[in-house]
Every structure is written in structure tokens, then in C-alpha cells.
PDB file of C-alpha atoms in Angstrom:
ATOM      1  CA  MET A   1      22.264  -0.511 -18.831  1.00 38.00           C
ATOM      2  CA  GLY A   2      25.503   0.476 -17.223  1.00 36.00           C
ATOM      3  CA  PRO A   3      26.750  -0.498 -13.764  1.00 34.00           C
ATOM      4  CA  ARG A   4      24.436  -2.084 -11.264  1.00 42.00           C
ATOM      5  CA  PRO A   5      24.878  -3.368  -7.677  1.00 40.00           C
ATOM      6  CA  GLN A   6      25.747  -7.022  -8.345  1.00 45.00           C
ATOM      7  CA  ALA A   7      25.265  -7.954  -4.699  1.00 43.00           C
ATOM      8  CA  LEU A   8      21.698  -6.706  -4.825  1.00 47.00           C
ATOM      9  CA  VAL A   9      20.852  -9.184  -7.577  1.00 45.00           C
ATOM     10  CA  ARG A  10      22.640 -12.057  -5.853  1.00 39.00           C
ATOM     11  CA  THR A  11      20.879 -11.627  -2.532  1.00 43.00           C
ATOM     12  CA  ALA A  12      17.290 -11.173  -3.623  1.00 43.00           C
ATOM     13  CA  HIS A  13      14.909 -13.267  -1.558  1.00 42.00           C
ATOM     14  CA  ASP A  14      13.497 -16.505  -2.838  1.00 38.00           C
ATOM     15  CA  PRO A  15       9.934 -15.907  -4.123  1.00 36.00           C
ATOM     16  CA  GLY A  16       8.568 -18.116  -1.368  1.00 38.00           C
ATOM     17  CA  ASP A  17       9.874 -15.705   1.256  1.00 39.00           C
ATOM     18  CA  TYR A  18       7.736 -12.960  -0.228  1.00 41.00           C
ATOM     19  CA  ARG A  19       4.553 -14.992  -0.302  1.00 41.00           C
ATOM     20  CA  ARG A  20       4.738 -16.466   3.170  1.00 33.00           C
ATOM     21  CA  GLY A  21       2.639 -14.490   5.598  1.00 35.00           C
ATOM     22  CA  THR A  22       1.162 -12.266   2.912  1.00 39.00           C
ATOM     23  CA  ARG A  23      -1.335 -14.019   0.681  1.00 39.00           C
ATOM     24  CA  SER A  24      -1.587 -17.087   2.930  1.00 33.00           C
ATOM     25  CA  GLY A  25      -3.369 -19.172   0.350  1.00 31.00           C
ATOM     26  CA  VAL A  26      -5.826 -16.459  -0.671  1.00 28.00           C
ATOM     27  CA  THR A  27      -6.319 -16.593  -4.442  1.00 29.00           C
ATOM     28  CA  SER A  28      -6.766 -13.088  -5.778  1.00 30.00           C
ATOM     29  CA  SER A  29      -8.287 -14.234  -9.079  1.00 32.00           C
ATOM     30  CA  ASN A  30     -11.541 -14.872  -7.208  1.00 33.00           C
ATOM     31  CA  PRO A  31     -13.150 -11.513  -6.386  1.00 30.00           C
ATOM     32  CA  ASP A  32     -15.371 -13.115  -3.747  1.00 33.00           C
ATOM     33  CA  ARG A  33     -12.534 -14.935  -2.013  1.00 34.00           C
ATOM     34  CA  GLN A  34     -12.682 -15.322   1.729  1.00 33.00           C
ATOM     35  CA  ALA A  35      -9.788 -14.334   3.892  1.00 34.00           C
ATOM     36  CA  GLY A  36     -10.950 -17.116   6.174  1.00 32.00           C
ATOM     37  CA  ALA A  37      -8.263 -19.285   4.614  1.00 30.00           C
ATOM     38  CA  ALA A  38      -5.845 -17.347   6.767  1.00 34.00           C
ATOM     39  CA  GLY A  39      -8.097 -17.273   9.798  1.00 33.00           C
ATOM     40  CA  VAL A  40      -9.583 -13.908   8.927  1.00 33.00           C
ATOM     41  CA  PRO A  41     -13.362 -13.509   9.017  1.00 34.00           C
ATOM     42  CA  ARG A  42     -14.826 -12.491   5.713  1.00 41.00           C
ATOM     43  CA  VAL A  43     -15.911  -8.879   5.603  1.00 42.00           C
ATOM     44  CA  ARG A  44     -19.531  -8.825   4.490  1.00 42.00           C
ATOM     45  CA  ARG A  45     -21.585  -5.988   3.058  1.00 41.00           C
ATOM     46  CA  ARG A  46     -25.002  -5.307   4.467  1.00 37.00           C
ATOM     47  CA  GLN A  47     -27.556  -2.604   3.798  1.00 35.00           C
ATOM     48  CA  ALA A  48     -28.905  -0.752   6.789  1.00 29.00           C
ATOM     49  CA  ALA A  49     -30.560   2.532   7.551  1.00 28.00           C
ATOM     50  CA  GLY A  50     -27.983   5.252   7.223  1.00 33.00           C
ATOM     51  CA  GLY A  51     -25.693   3.349   4.867  1.00 33.00           C
ATOM     52  CA  VAL A  52     -23.589   0.270   4.354  1.00 32.00           C
ATOM     53  CA  HIS A  53     -22.098  -1.407   7.411  1.00 36.00           C
ATOM     54  CA  VAL A  54     -19.494  -4.125   7.675  1.00 42.00           C
ATOM     55  CA  GLY A  55     -20.553  -7.019   9.879  1.00 44.00           C
ATOM     56  CA  THR A  56     -23.965  -7.788  11.256  1.00 37.00           C
ATOM     57  CA  ALA A  57     -24.274  -5.847  14.508  1.00 38.00           C
ATOM     58  CA  ARG A  58     -25.640  -2.333  14.521  1.00 45.00           C
ATOM     59  CA  VAL A  59     -23.406  -0.069  16.556  1.00 41.00           C
ATOM     60  CA  SER A  60     -23.893   3.128  18.482  1.00 50.00           C
ATOM     61  CA  ASP A  61     -21.895   6.297  17.936  1.00 82.00           C
ATOM     62  CA  GLY A  62     -18.945   4.755  19.749  1.00 86.00           C
ATOM     63  CA  ALA A  63     -17.747   1.162  19.706  1.00 94.00           C
ATOM     64  CA  THR A  64     -14.836  -0.972  20.827  1.00 94.00           C
ATOM     65  CA  ILE A  65     -13.274  -2.733  17.847  1.00 96.00           C
ATOM     66  CA  GLY A  66     -10.237  -4.933  18.331  1.00 94.00           C
ATOM     67  CA  GLY A  67      -9.841  -3.557  21.838  1.00 92.00           C
ATOM     68  CA  VAL A  68      -9.678   0.050  20.615  1.00 92.00           C
ATOM     69  CA  THR A  69     -12.454   2.546  21.293  1.00 92.00           C
ATOM     70  CA  ILE A  70     -13.527   4.129  18.013  1.00 94.00           C
ATOM     71  CA  SER A  71     -15.628   7.286  18.214  1.00 93.00           C
ATOM     72  CA  ASN A  72     -18.159   8.411  15.612  1.00 95.00           C
ATOM     73  CA  VAL A  73     -18.397   4.947  14.066  1.00 96.00           C
ATOM     74  CA  ASN A  74     -21.547   5.921  12.154  1.00 96.00           C
ATOM     75  CA  LYS A  75     -19.895   8.923  10.535  1.00 96.00           C
ATOM     76  CA  VAL A  76     -20.156   8.421   6.778  1.00 97.00           C
ATOM     77  CA  TRP A  77     -16.780   8.482   5.041  1.00 98.00           C
ATOM     78  CA  TRP A  78     -17.948   7.409   1.558  1.00 97.00           C
ATOM     79  CA  PRO A  79     -21.225   9.284   0.919  1.00 96.00           C
ATOM     80  CA  ASP A  80     -22.106   7.543  -2.352  1.00 95.00           C
ATOM     81  CA  GLU A  81     -21.680   4.077  -0.855  1.00 95.00           C
ATOM     82  CA  GLY A  82     -22.715   4.920   2.707  1.00 96.00           C
ATOM     83  CA  ILE A  83     -19.477   3.458   4.076  1.00 97.00           C
ATOM     84  CA  THR A  84     -18.734   4.602   7.614  1.00 97.00           C
ATOM     85  CA  LYS A  85     -15.723   5.112   9.831  1.00 97.00           C
ATOM     86  CA  GLY A  86     -16.787   2.021  11.761  1.00 97.00           C
ATOM     87  CA  ASP A  87     -16.839  -0.012   8.547  1.00 97.00           C
ATOM     88  CA  VAL A  88     -13.217   0.923   7.875  1.00 98.00           C
ATOM     89  CA  ALA A  89     -12.188   0.019  11.434  1.00 98.00           C
ATOM     90  CA  ARG A  90     -13.917  -3.363  11.205  1.00 98.00           C
ATOM     91  CA  TYR A  91     -12.303  -4.056   7.836  1.00 98.00           C
ATOM     92  CA  TYR A  92      -8.827  -3.342   9.199  1.00 98.00           C
ATOM     93  CA  HIS A  93      -9.557  -5.491  12.248  1.00 98.00           C
ATOM     94  CA  ALA A  94     -10.646  -8.385  10.019  1.00 97.00           C
ATOM     95  CA  ILE A  95      -7.766  -8.130   7.539  1.00 97.00           C
ATOM     96  CA  SER A  96      -5.059  -7.366  10.125  1.00 97.00           C
ATOM     97  CA  PRO A  97      -3.469 -10.871  10.078  1.00 97.00           C
ATOM     98  CA  LEU A  98      -2.592 -10.260   6.412  1.00 96.00           C
ATOM     99  CA  LEU A  99      -1.843  -6.536   6.597  1.00 97.00           C
ATOM    100  CA  LEU A 100       0.181  -6.225   9.797  1.00 97.00           C
ATOM    101  CA  PRO A 101       3.188  -8.301   8.587  1.00 96.00           C
ATOM    102  CA  TRP A 102       3.676  -5.674   5.868  1.00 96.00           C
ATOM    103  CA  MET A 103       3.636  -2.875   8.437  1.00 97.00           C
ATOM    104  CA  ARG A 104       5.634  -4.478  11.240  1.00 96.00           C
ATOM    105  CA  ASP A 105       8.537  -2.341  12.481  1.00 96.00           C
ATOM    106  CA  ARG A 106       8.085   0.150   9.627  1.00 97.00           C
ATOM    107  CA  PRO A 107       7.574   3.881  10.205  1.00 96.00           C
ATOM    108  CA  LEU A 108       4.501   4.993   8.347  1.00 95.00           C
ATOM    109  CA  THR A 109       2.538   7.855   6.913  1.00 96.00           C
ATOM    110  CA  ALA A 110      -1.258   7.829   6.925  1.00 96.00           C
ATOM    111  CA  GLU A 111      -3.768   9.637   4.747  1.00 97.00           C
ATOM    112  CA  ARG A 112      -6.003  11.406   7.210  1.00 96.00           C
ATOM    113  CA  CYS A 113      -9.549  12.319   6.154  1.00 96.00           C
ATOM    114  CA  PRO A 114     -11.493  13.393   9.260  1.00 93.00           C
ATOM    115  CA  ASP A 115     -14.569  14.212   7.143  1.00 94.00           C
ATOM    116  CA  GLY A 116     -14.324  11.234   4.810  1.00 95.00           C
ATOM    117  CA  MET A 117     -12.952  10.635   1.346  1.00 92.00           C
ATOM    118  CA  LEU A 118     -14.624  13.711  -0.159  1.00 92.00           C
ATOM    119  CA  GLY A 119     -13.552  16.049   2.643  1.00 91.00           C
ATOM    120  CA  GLY A 120     -10.230  17.720   3.241  1.00 92.00           C
ATOM    121  CA  CYS A 121      -7.534  15.012   3.299  1.00 95.00           C
ATOM    122  CA  PHE A 122      -3.815  15.225   3.963  1.00 95.00           C
ATOM    123  CA  TYR A 123      -0.869  12.903   4.512  1.00 95.00           C
ATOM    124  CA  ARG A 124       0.226  12.854   8.098  1.00 93.00           C
ATOM    125  CA  LYS A 125       3.553  11.550   9.343  1.00 93.00           C
ATOM    126  CA  ASN A 126       4.125  13.574  12.495  1.00 91.00           C
ATOM    127  CA  PHE A 127       2.240  12.359  15.563  1.00 85.00           C
ATOM    128  CA  PRO A 128       3.601  14.374  18.498  1.00 74.00           C
ATOM    129  CA  GLU A 129       3.160  13.405  22.125  1.00 69.00           C
ATOM    130  CA  GLY A 130      -0.491  13.597  23.105  1.00 68.00           C
ATOM    131  CA  ASN A 131      -1.650  13.170  19.509  1.00 66.00           C
ATOM    132  CA  ILE A 132      -0.389   9.659  18.854  1.00 68.00           C
ATOM    133  CA  PRO A 133      -2.693   6.621  18.806  1.00 68.00           C
ATOM    134  CA  VAL A 134      -2.745   5.018  22.252  1.00 67.00           C
ATOM    135  CA  GLY A 135      -0.408   2.032  22.419  1.00 69.00           C
ATOM    136  CA  ALA A 136       1.352   2.826  19.150  1.00 79.00           C
ATOM    137  CA  PRO A 137       5.157   2.607  19.104  1.00 84.00           C
ATOM    138  CA  ARG A 138       6.885   5.718  17.845  1.00 86.00           C
ATOM    139  CA  LEU A 139      10.182   6.636  16.201  1.00 92.00           C
ATOM    140  CA  ARG A 140      11.638  10.134  16.061  1.00 90.00           C
ATOM    141  CA  LEU A 141      13.500  10.971  12.854  1.00 90.00           C
ATOM    142  CA  ARG A 142      15.012  14.222  11.617  1.00 85.00           C
ATOM    143  CA  ALA A 143      13.475  15.609   8.409  1.00 82.00           C
ATOM    144  CA  ALA A 144      16.241  16.682   6.028  1.00 75.00           C
ATOM    145  CA  SER A 145      14.031  19.297   4.368  1.00 77.00           C
ATOM    146  CA  THR A 146      13.188  21.191   7.565  1.00 82.00           C
ATOM    147  CA  GLY A 147      15.751  20.001  10.087  1.00 82.00           C
ATOM    148  CA  LYS A 148      12.911  19.309  12.508  1.00 87.00           C
ATOM    149  CA  ASP A 149      12.098  16.099  14.343  1.00 91.00           C
ATOM    150  CA  VAL A 150       9.189  14.027  13.056  1.00 92.00           C
ATOM    151  CA  ASN A 151       7.423  11.593  15.379  1.00 91.00           C
ATOM    152  CA  TYR A 152       6.495   8.621  13.199  1.00 94.00           C
ATOM    153  CA  VAL A 153       4.080   5.904  14.215  1.00 94.00           C
ATOM    154  CA  VAL A 154       5.683   2.471  13.821  1.00 95.00           C
ATOM    155  CA  GLY A 155       3.356  -0.120  12.320  1.00 95.00           C
ATOM    156  CA  GLY A 156       2.788  -3.748  13.176  1.00 94.00           C
ATOM    157  CA  THR A 157       0.313  -3.709  16.045  1.00 94.00           C
ATOM    158  CA  LEU A 158      -3.462  -3.848  15.869  1.00 95.00           C
ATOM    159  CA  GLU A 159      -3.626  -1.046  18.444  1.00 93.00           C
ATOM    160  CA  ALA A 160      -1.613   1.281  16.213  1.00 93.00           C
ATOM    161  CA  LEU A 161      -3.597   0.384  13.092  1.00 95.00           C
ATOM    162  CA  LEU A 162      -7.007   0.920  14.663  1.00 95.00           C
ATOM    163  CA  GLY A 163      -5.724   3.935  16.578  1.00 92.00           C
ATOM    164  CA  LEU A 164      -4.947   5.593  13.255  1.00 94.00           C
ATOM    165  CA  VAL A 165      -8.483   4.920  12.054  1.00 95.00           C
ATOM    166  CA  ARG A 166      -9.756   6.380  15.316  1.00 93.00           C
ATOM    167  CA  VAL A 167      -8.076   9.712  14.507  1.00 92.00           C
ATOM    168  CA  GLY A 168      -9.483   9.733  10.969  1.00 94.00           C
ATOM    169  CA  CYS A 169      -6.929   7.881   8.832  1.00 96.00           C
ATOM    170  CA  ILE A 170      -8.063   5.865   5.807  1.00 97.00           C
ATOM    171  CA  SER A 171      -4.999   4.780   3.825  1.00 98.00           C
ATOM    172  CA  MET A 172      -1.720   3.491   5.271  1.00 98.00           C
ATOM    173  CA  HIS A 173       1.726   3.969   3.687  1.00 98.00           C
ATOM    174  CA  VAL A 174       4.942   2.301   4.855  1.00 98.00           C
ATOM    175  CA  MET A 175       8.682   2.693   4.329  1.00 96.00           C
ATOM    176  CA  ASN A 176      10.887   0.041   2.726  1.00 96.00           C
ATOM    177  CA  SER A 177      13.102  -0.110   5.818  1.00 95.00           C
ATOM    178  CA  ARG A 178      12.566  -1.130   9.414  1.00 95.00           C
ATOM    179  CA  VAL A 179      13.380   0.297  12.809  1.00 95.00           C
ATOM    180  CA  GLY A 180      16.957  -0.665  13.645  1.00 90.00           C
ATOM    181  CA  SER A 181      18.172  -0.476  10.028  1.00 93.00           C
ATOM    182  CA  MET A 182      16.485   2.649   8.750  1.00 93.00           C
ATOM    183  CA  HIS A 183      18.908   3.215   5.857  1.00 92.00           C
ATOM    184  CA  ASP A 184      18.765  -0.385   4.601  1.00 95.00           C
ATOM    185  CA  ALA A 185      15.979  -1.276   2.171  1.00 96.00           C
ATOM    186  CA  ASP A 186      14.461  -4.756   2.335  1.00 93.00           C
ATOM    187  CA  TRP A 187      12.413  -4.330  -0.817  1.00 95.00           C
ATOM    188  CA  LEU A 188      12.654  -2.455  -4.080  1.00 96.00           C
ATOM    189  CA  ALA A 189       9.363  -1.081  -5.414  1.00 97.00           C
ATOM    190  CA  PHE A 190       8.169   0.439  -8.673  1.00 97.00           C
ATOM    191  CA  ASP A 191       5.014   2.519  -8.882  1.00 97.00           C
ATOM    192  CA  LEU A 192       3.485   2.354 -12.373  1.00 98.00           C
ATOM    193  CA  ASP A 193       0.890   5.108 -12.758  1.00 97.00           C
ATOM    194  CA  PRO A 194      -1.050   5.316 -16.056  1.00 97.00           C
ATOM    195  CA  SER A 195      -1.558   8.919 -17.162  1.00 96.00           C
ATOM    196  CA  SER A 196      -4.310   7.649 -19.458  1.00 96.00           C
ATOM    197  CA  GLY A 197      -6.191   6.188 -16.499  1.00 94.00           C
ATOM    198  CA  GLU A 198      -6.306   2.857 -18.339  1.00 96.00           C
ATOM    199  CA  PHE A 199      -5.224  -0.183 -16.340  1.00 97.00           C
ATOM    200  CA  SER A 200      -4.453  -1.988 -19.610  1.00 97.00           C
ATOM    201  CA  ASP A 201      -1.567   0.449 -20.174  1.00 98.00           C
ATOM    202  CA  THR A 202      -0.222  -0.437 -16.736  1.00 98.00           C
ATOM    203  CA  VAL A 203      -0.472  -4.135 -17.573  1.00 98.00           C
ATOM    204  CA  ARG A 204       1.652  -3.660 -20.687  1.00 98.00           C
ATOM    205  CA  ALA A 205       4.246  -1.608 -18.801  1.00 98.00           C
ATOM    206  CA  GLY A 206       4.314  -4.161 -15.996  1.00 98.00           C
ATOM    207  CA  SER A 207       4.998  -6.964 -18.456  1.00 98.00           C
ATOM    208  CA  VAL A 208       8.021  -5.134 -19.879  1.00 99.00           C
ATOM    209  CA  LEU A 209       9.274  -4.332 -16.377  1.00 99.00           C
ATOM    210  CA  ARG A 210       8.923  -7.943 -15.306  1.00 98.00           C
ATOM    211  CA  GLY A 211      11.003  -9.035 -18.303  1.00 98.00           C
ATOM    212  CA  ILE A 212      13.804  -6.621 -17.417  1.00 98.00           C
ATOM    213  CA  LEU A 213      13.846  -7.770 -13.799  1.00 98.00           C
ATOM    214  CA  ASP A 214      13.865 -11.416 -14.906  1.00 97.00           C
ATOM    215  CA  GLU A 215      16.921 -10.702 -17.052  1.00 97.00           C
ATOM    216  CA  HIS A 216      18.729  -9.541 -13.925  1.00 96.00           C
ATOM    217  CA  GLY A 217      17.700 -12.557 -11.868  1.00 95.00           C
ATOM    218  CA  LEU A 218      15.243 -10.606  -9.738  1.00 96.00           C
ATOM    219  CA  ALA A 219      11.947 -12.211  -8.756  1.00 96.00           C
ATOM    220  CA  SER A 220       9.173  -9.621  -8.831  1.00 97.00           C
ATOM    221  CA  PHE A 221       5.670  -9.563  -7.417  1.00 97.00           C
ATOM    222  CA  PRO A 222       2.840  -7.240  -8.478  1.00 98.00           C
ATOM    223  CA  LYS A 223      -0.075  -5.777  -6.612  1.00 98.00           C
ATOM    224  CA  THR A 224      -2.794  -3.334  -7.519  1.00 98.00           C
ATOM    225  CA  SER A 225      -2.191   0.178  -6.258  1.00 97.00           C
ATOM    226  CA  GLY A 226      -5.831   0.417  -5.242  1.00 95.00           C
ATOM    227  CA  SER A 227      -6.521   2.702  -8.182  1.00 93.00           C
ATOM    228  CA  ARG A 228      -5.507   2.248 -11.845  1.00 93.00           C
ATOM    229  CA  GLY A 229      -1.840   1.678 -11.138  1.00 96.00           C
ATOM    230  CA  LEU A 230       0.390  -1.264 -10.378  1.00 98.00           C
ATOM    231  CA  HIS A 231       3.060  -1.640  -7.705  1.00 98.00           C
ATOM    232  CA  VAL A 232       5.862  -4.100  -8.444  1.00 98.00           C
ATOM    233  CA  PHE A 233       7.932  -5.357  -5.502  1.00 97.00           C
ATOM    234  CA  VAL A 234      11.343  -7.040  -5.494  1.00 97.00           C
ATOM    235  CA  PRO A 235      12.122  -8.459  -2.029  1.00 95.00           C
ATOM    236  CA  LEU A 236      15.713  -7.956  -0.851  1.00 94.00           C
ATOM    237  CA  ARG A 237      17.825  -9.170   1.991  1.00 85.00           C
ATOM    238  CA  THR A 238      18.980  -6.416   4.296  1.00 76.00           C
ATOM    239  CA  GLY A 239      22.337  -4.753   3.841  1.00 84.00           C
ATOM    240  CA  HIS A 240      21.603  -2.587   0.793  1.00 92.00           C
ATOM    241  CA  SER A 241      21.404   1.143   1.348  1.00 93.00           C
ATOM    242  CA  GLN A 242      18.345   2.992   0.150  1.00 93.00           C
ATOM    243  CA  GLU A 243      20.682   5.210  -1.853  1.00 95.00           C
ATOM    244  CA  ASP A 244      22.021   2.223  -3.820  1.00 96.00           C
ATOM    245  CA  VAL A 245      18.600   0.634  -4.193  1.00 96.00           C
ATOM    246  CA  THR A 246      17.089   3.887  -5.461  1.00 97.00           C
ATOM    247  CA  ALA A 247      19.949   4.359  -7.938  1.00 97.00           C
ATOM    248  CA  PHE A 248      19.422   0.828  -9.210  1.00 97.00           C
ATOM    249  CA  ALA A 249      15.666   1.417  -9.495  1.00 97.00           C
ATOM    250  CA  VAL A 250      16.336   4.538 -11.575  1.00 97.00           C
ATOM    251  CA  LEU A 251      18.516   2.510 -13.956  1.00 97.00           C
ATOM    252  CA  ILE A 252      15.790  -0.099 -14.321  1.00 98.00           C
ATOM    253  CA  GLY A 253      13.188   2.626 -14.887  1.00 97.00           C
ATOM    254  CA  GLU A 254      15.330   4.273 -17.553  1.00 98.00           C
ATOM    255  CA  GLU A 255      15.742   0.936 -19.315  1.00 98.00           C
ATOM    256  CA  LEU A 256      11.984   0.405 -19.151  1.00 98.00           C
ATOM    257  CA  ALA A 257      11.375   3.813 -20.750  1.00 98.00           C
ATOM    258  CA  ARG A 258      13.954   3.080 -23.467  1.00 98.00           C
ATOM    259  CA  ARG A 259      12.337  -0.228 -24.376  1.00 98.00           C
ATOM    260  CA  ALA A 260       8.819   1.182 -24.460  1.00 98.00           C
ATOM    261  CA  PRO A 261       9.191   4.918 -25.187  1.00 98.00           C
ATOM    262  CA  ASP A 262       5.633   5.335 -26.437  1.00 98.00           C
ATOM    263  CA  LEU A 263       4.241   3.592 -23.365  1.00 98.00           C
ATOM    264  CA  VAL A 264       6.463   4.551 -20.405  1.00 98.00           C
ATOM    265  CA  THR A 265       8.054   7.773 -19.181  1.00 98.00           C
ATOM    266  CA  MET A 266      10.267   8.821 -16.296  1.00 96.00           C
ATOM    267  CA  ALA A 267       9.196  12.475 -16.605  1.00 94.00           C
ATOM    268  CA  HIS A 268       8.422  14.083 -13.247  1.00 90.00           C
ATOM    269  CA  ARG A 269       6.202  16.796 -14.699  1.00 92.00           C
ATOM    270  CA  LYS A 270       2.709  15.551 -15.479  1.00 93.00           C
ATOM    271  CA  SER A 271       2.525  17.857 -18.474  1.00 94.00           C
ATOM    272  CA  ALA A 272       5.481  16.014 -20.036  1.00 95.00           C
ATOM    273  CA  ARG A 273       4.012  12.540 -19.624  1.00 96.00           C
ATOM    274  CA  GLY A 274       1.223  12.710 -22.144  1.00 96.00           C
ATOM    275  CA  ALA A 275      -0.820   9.499 -21.954  1.00 96.00           C
ATOM    276  CA  ARG A 276       2.161   7.369 -20.960  1.00 98.00           C
ATOM    277  CA  VAL A 277       2.659   5.321 -17.809  1.00 98.00           C
ATOM    278  CA  TYR A 278       4.826   7.085 -15.253  1.00 98.00           C
ATOM    279  CA  ALA A 279       7.439   4.722 -13.805  1.00 97.00           C
ATOM    280  CA  ASP A 280       8.291   6.086 -10.365  1.00 96.00           C
ATOM    281  CA  PRO A 281      11.423   4.550  -8.808  1.00 95.00           C
ATOM    282  CA  PHE A 282      11.622   7.065  -5.979  1.00 95.00           C
ATOM    283  CA  ARG A 283       9.344   5.181  -3.580  1.00 93.00           C
ATOM    284  CA  ASN A 284      12.664   3.554  -2.549  1.00 95.00           C
ATOM    285  CA  ALA A 285      14.362   6.689  -1.229  1.00 94.00           C
ATOM    286  CA  PHE A 286      14.884   7.402   2.462  1.00 92.00           C
ATOM    287  CA  LEU A 287      11.632   8.282   4.272  1.00 92.00           C
ATOM    288  CA  GLN A 288       9.516   7.659   1.159  1.00 94.00           C
ATOM    289  CA  THR A 289       6.478   5.415   1.522  1.00 96.00           C
ATOM    290  CA  ILE A 290       4.128   3.216  -0.482  1.00 97.00           C
ATOM    291  CA  ALA A 291       0.751   1.668   0.283  1.00 97.00           C
ATOM    292  CA  PRO A 292       1.147  -1.888   1.623  1.00 97.00           C
ATOM    293  CA  PRO A 293      -1.020  -4.769   0.415  1.00 97.00           C
ATOM    294  CA  TYR A 294      -4.548  -4.732   1.868  1.00 98.00           C
ATOM    295  CA  SER A 295      -4.559  -1.017   2.657  1.00 98.00           C
ATOM    296  CA  VAL A 296      -7.814   0.765   1.867  1.00 98.00           C
ATOM    297  CA  ARG A 297      -7.412   3.594  -0.638  1.00 97.00           C
ATOM    298  CA  ARG A 298      -9.290   6.879  -0.786  1.00 96.00           C
ATOM    299  CA  ARG A 299     -11.095   5.977  -3.974  1.00 96.00           C
ATOM    300  CA  PRO A 300     -14.736   5.431  -4.961  1.00 96.00           C
ATOM    301  CA  GLY A 301     -15.966   2.087  -3.682  1.00 96.00           C
ATOM    302  CA  ALA A 302     -13.294   1.869  -0.955  1.00 97.00           C
ATOM    303  CA  THR A 303     -10.889  -0.053  -3.162  1.00 98.00           C
ATOM    304  CA  VAL A 304      -8.019  -2.012  -1.643  1.00 98.00           C
ATOM    305  CA  SER A 305      -4.444  -2.626  -2.782  1.00 98.00           C
ATOM    306  CA  VAL A 306      -4.236  -6.371  -3.469  1.00 97.00           C
ATOM    307  CA  PRO A 307      -1.313  -8.753  -4.202  1.00 97.00           C
ATOM    308  CA  LEU A 308      -1.527 -10.618  -7.505  1.00 97.00           C
ATOM    309  CA  ALA A 309       0.287 -13.368  -9.357  1.00 97.00           C
ATOM    310  CA  TRP A 310       1.741 -12.235 -12.675  1.00 98.00           C
ATOM    311  CA  ASP A 311      -0.655 -14.447 -14.624  1.00 97.00           C
ATOM    312  CA  GLU A 312      -3.504 -12.465 -13.056  1.00 97.00           C
ATOM    313  CA  VAL A 313      -2.175  -9.158 -14.386  1.00 98.00           C
ATOM    314  CA  THR A 314      -4.161  -8.960 -17.618  1.00 97.00           C
ATOM    315  CA  ALA A 315      -6.053  -6.267 -19.493  1.00 95.00           C
ATOM    316  CA  LYS A 316      -9.290  -8.032 -18.517  1.00 96.00           C
ATOM    317  CA  LEU A 317      -8.679  -7.407 -14.826  1.00 96.00           C
ATOM    318  CA  ASP A 318     -10.562  -4.480 -13.323  1.00 96.00           C
ATOM    319  CA  PRO A 319      -8.719  -3.433 -10.135  1.00 96.00           C
ATOM    320  CA  ARG A 320     -11.883  -1.726  -8.920  1.00 95.00           C
ATOM    321  CA  ARG A 321     -13.314  -5.167  -8.151  1.00 95.00           C
ATOM    322  CA  PHE A 322     -11.046  -5.414  -5.113  1.00 97.00           C
ATOM    323  CA  THR A 323     -12.751  -3.515  -2.308  1.00 97.00           C
ATOM    324  CA  MET A 324     -13.297  -3.750   1.441  1.00 95.00           C
ATOM    325  CA  TYR A 325     -16.271  -5.989   0.662  1.00 92.00           C
ATOM    326  CA  THR A 326     -14.821  -8.439  -1.859  1.00 91.00           C
ATOM    327  CA  LEU A 327     -11.778  -9.655   0.067  1.00 83.00           C
TER     328      LEU A 327
END
């Protein structure tokens, strides 16, 4: 494969470091599992006039959830399912003990959908003074493309998380570096996106990728993307620049495409991918982001990105089973 950063391989975290504080004993093979194992109340679905609501209490147009005032809680964000803005806020409040460790001290981008998942949506990273969620820490970084300052929200607090929902955000996306060491990656991530739309193709690509990483002594951990894709994480100790980590990820991706040329591609242009799985190593570059585990995704059914064990990554698994209501 050519040269690779030897130190990166030698200092990968023990697998136990990755699991602690993330899954907390929750077994993802059970679609009806309760997050109560980690002290999180189970999020229950209930039918009510005007749509589906999480929890049991009917709320007015405004409500305080997790200490944050959320306006327009009855505004429907998923028309087909009747899921409301308040439902999303209550889900994030319930799952926060598992989600917040993945967001702590990380600048983030959020997918903002003020009119719900079928309305106009956009990724927002700049939250200037006066338009930032109350109580949310902030970090100002210079965008290389424009030369302008960007005011990022820093994740890790319930106030910031629910504050983002309050301003219309559905899906959260975090960087692989933390405040204080912004150019040092503490994980390496691969985004496997099936052009065919078939999760079974992603499963096959993930198996080959896992084998390559194993050969290099790197423990890897998969999660659903929240759609048809798979995200594969390799936890790292700090001290590796994002430039080196991205270069290493590209080498791994190229090796993956060489071993499975009919299955995997590194082509940037969608027209060149055909039905192959796109292996994207560039989620590791400076200021790039990826959805953390337990983030809601803007997909039918309000699917959620969920950590898995490798033996759970099979063609029989339907990632659409993991939603706000089945965790």
C-alpha cells in the first residue's frame, strides 16, 4: 500500500475505550431495546390528534424541555409520520447521556430544517452573536475558502443540543477534533455510501474494509449512517494531524477499491460511480464533519445513526429499523 504513519497504528485506542460511554450496555441487535440500561428513559411512540408524539403528556405550542424553552413544539416536521418538533426535542433530551459524549468539545454543523424534513433544509455552521442557542459555547474559526470567520457551536451540553432544535435543527454533525487541539484528529472515519441504495452492498464493502484495518492492527467500529450507508470509526490517541490522518485514510480507501473494484469506488463524481459503494475518506479533513451516533437523520421515519458490533453488520439488517421510537 505504500508508506503509512506507523505511529498512528501503534497508538490506536483499545476497543474498550471506544465503547465506554457510548453504547453503555445497550445491545443494538434488539430493535426494541431500552436506553434505560444507561439511565435514559425509553422514548415511546403514541398516537394523538395531530400526529405522533414522544412521551405521554400533551403539550401546548411552547414547552420547556430539558430546561430549554422550545417554541412551536406541535409543528409537524415529518408529515407522513406526524412527528413534531417537540418529538425531536424530547428524543434528544432522552438520548443525551449517550449522544453528548460524542459531541463534547467538538465544533459542529447542524442540518437546519425550519419547515421540517420536506421543507427547505441547509447545513448551518455559522451562528453569529444574537443567533446562537442560549448557553451554547462557541468557537470562532477562519474558513480557508472565504477567509471569513465562522462562529461554530461547540457541542457537549444539553443546552446547546436542545437550543439547536429550538432554532430548527434536525441532524447534528461533529468534527473529529476537539477545542484546544483543532488540528489533531482523535478518530479516523470512513463513510461508505452505496450508490445502489442497497445496504447489503455496504455490508460487503464494510467487511473488506474491516479486514484491511485488521491487517494494520487497527480496531474498527461500525455504525449505521442513518440511511443506507455505514460509518466505520477507528479511535485514535491525540497527536496525529488531520492532514496525516486524511492521507492515511485515502491510502486505505484506495486499497479497498483495489481489492473490490466491482464493489467500491473512490470516484468523486456520482456519474462515475455506477452502482458501486463510494468510500469517502475525506470526513477526516480539517473542518469536515460526520453524524455522531444517536443523531436523528432527515430521512423517512426519523431514522437514527446507531453503533453496531461487527457481527450485527449483516445483509439481513435493515438500518431503517433504528428510529427515534425504537431506541
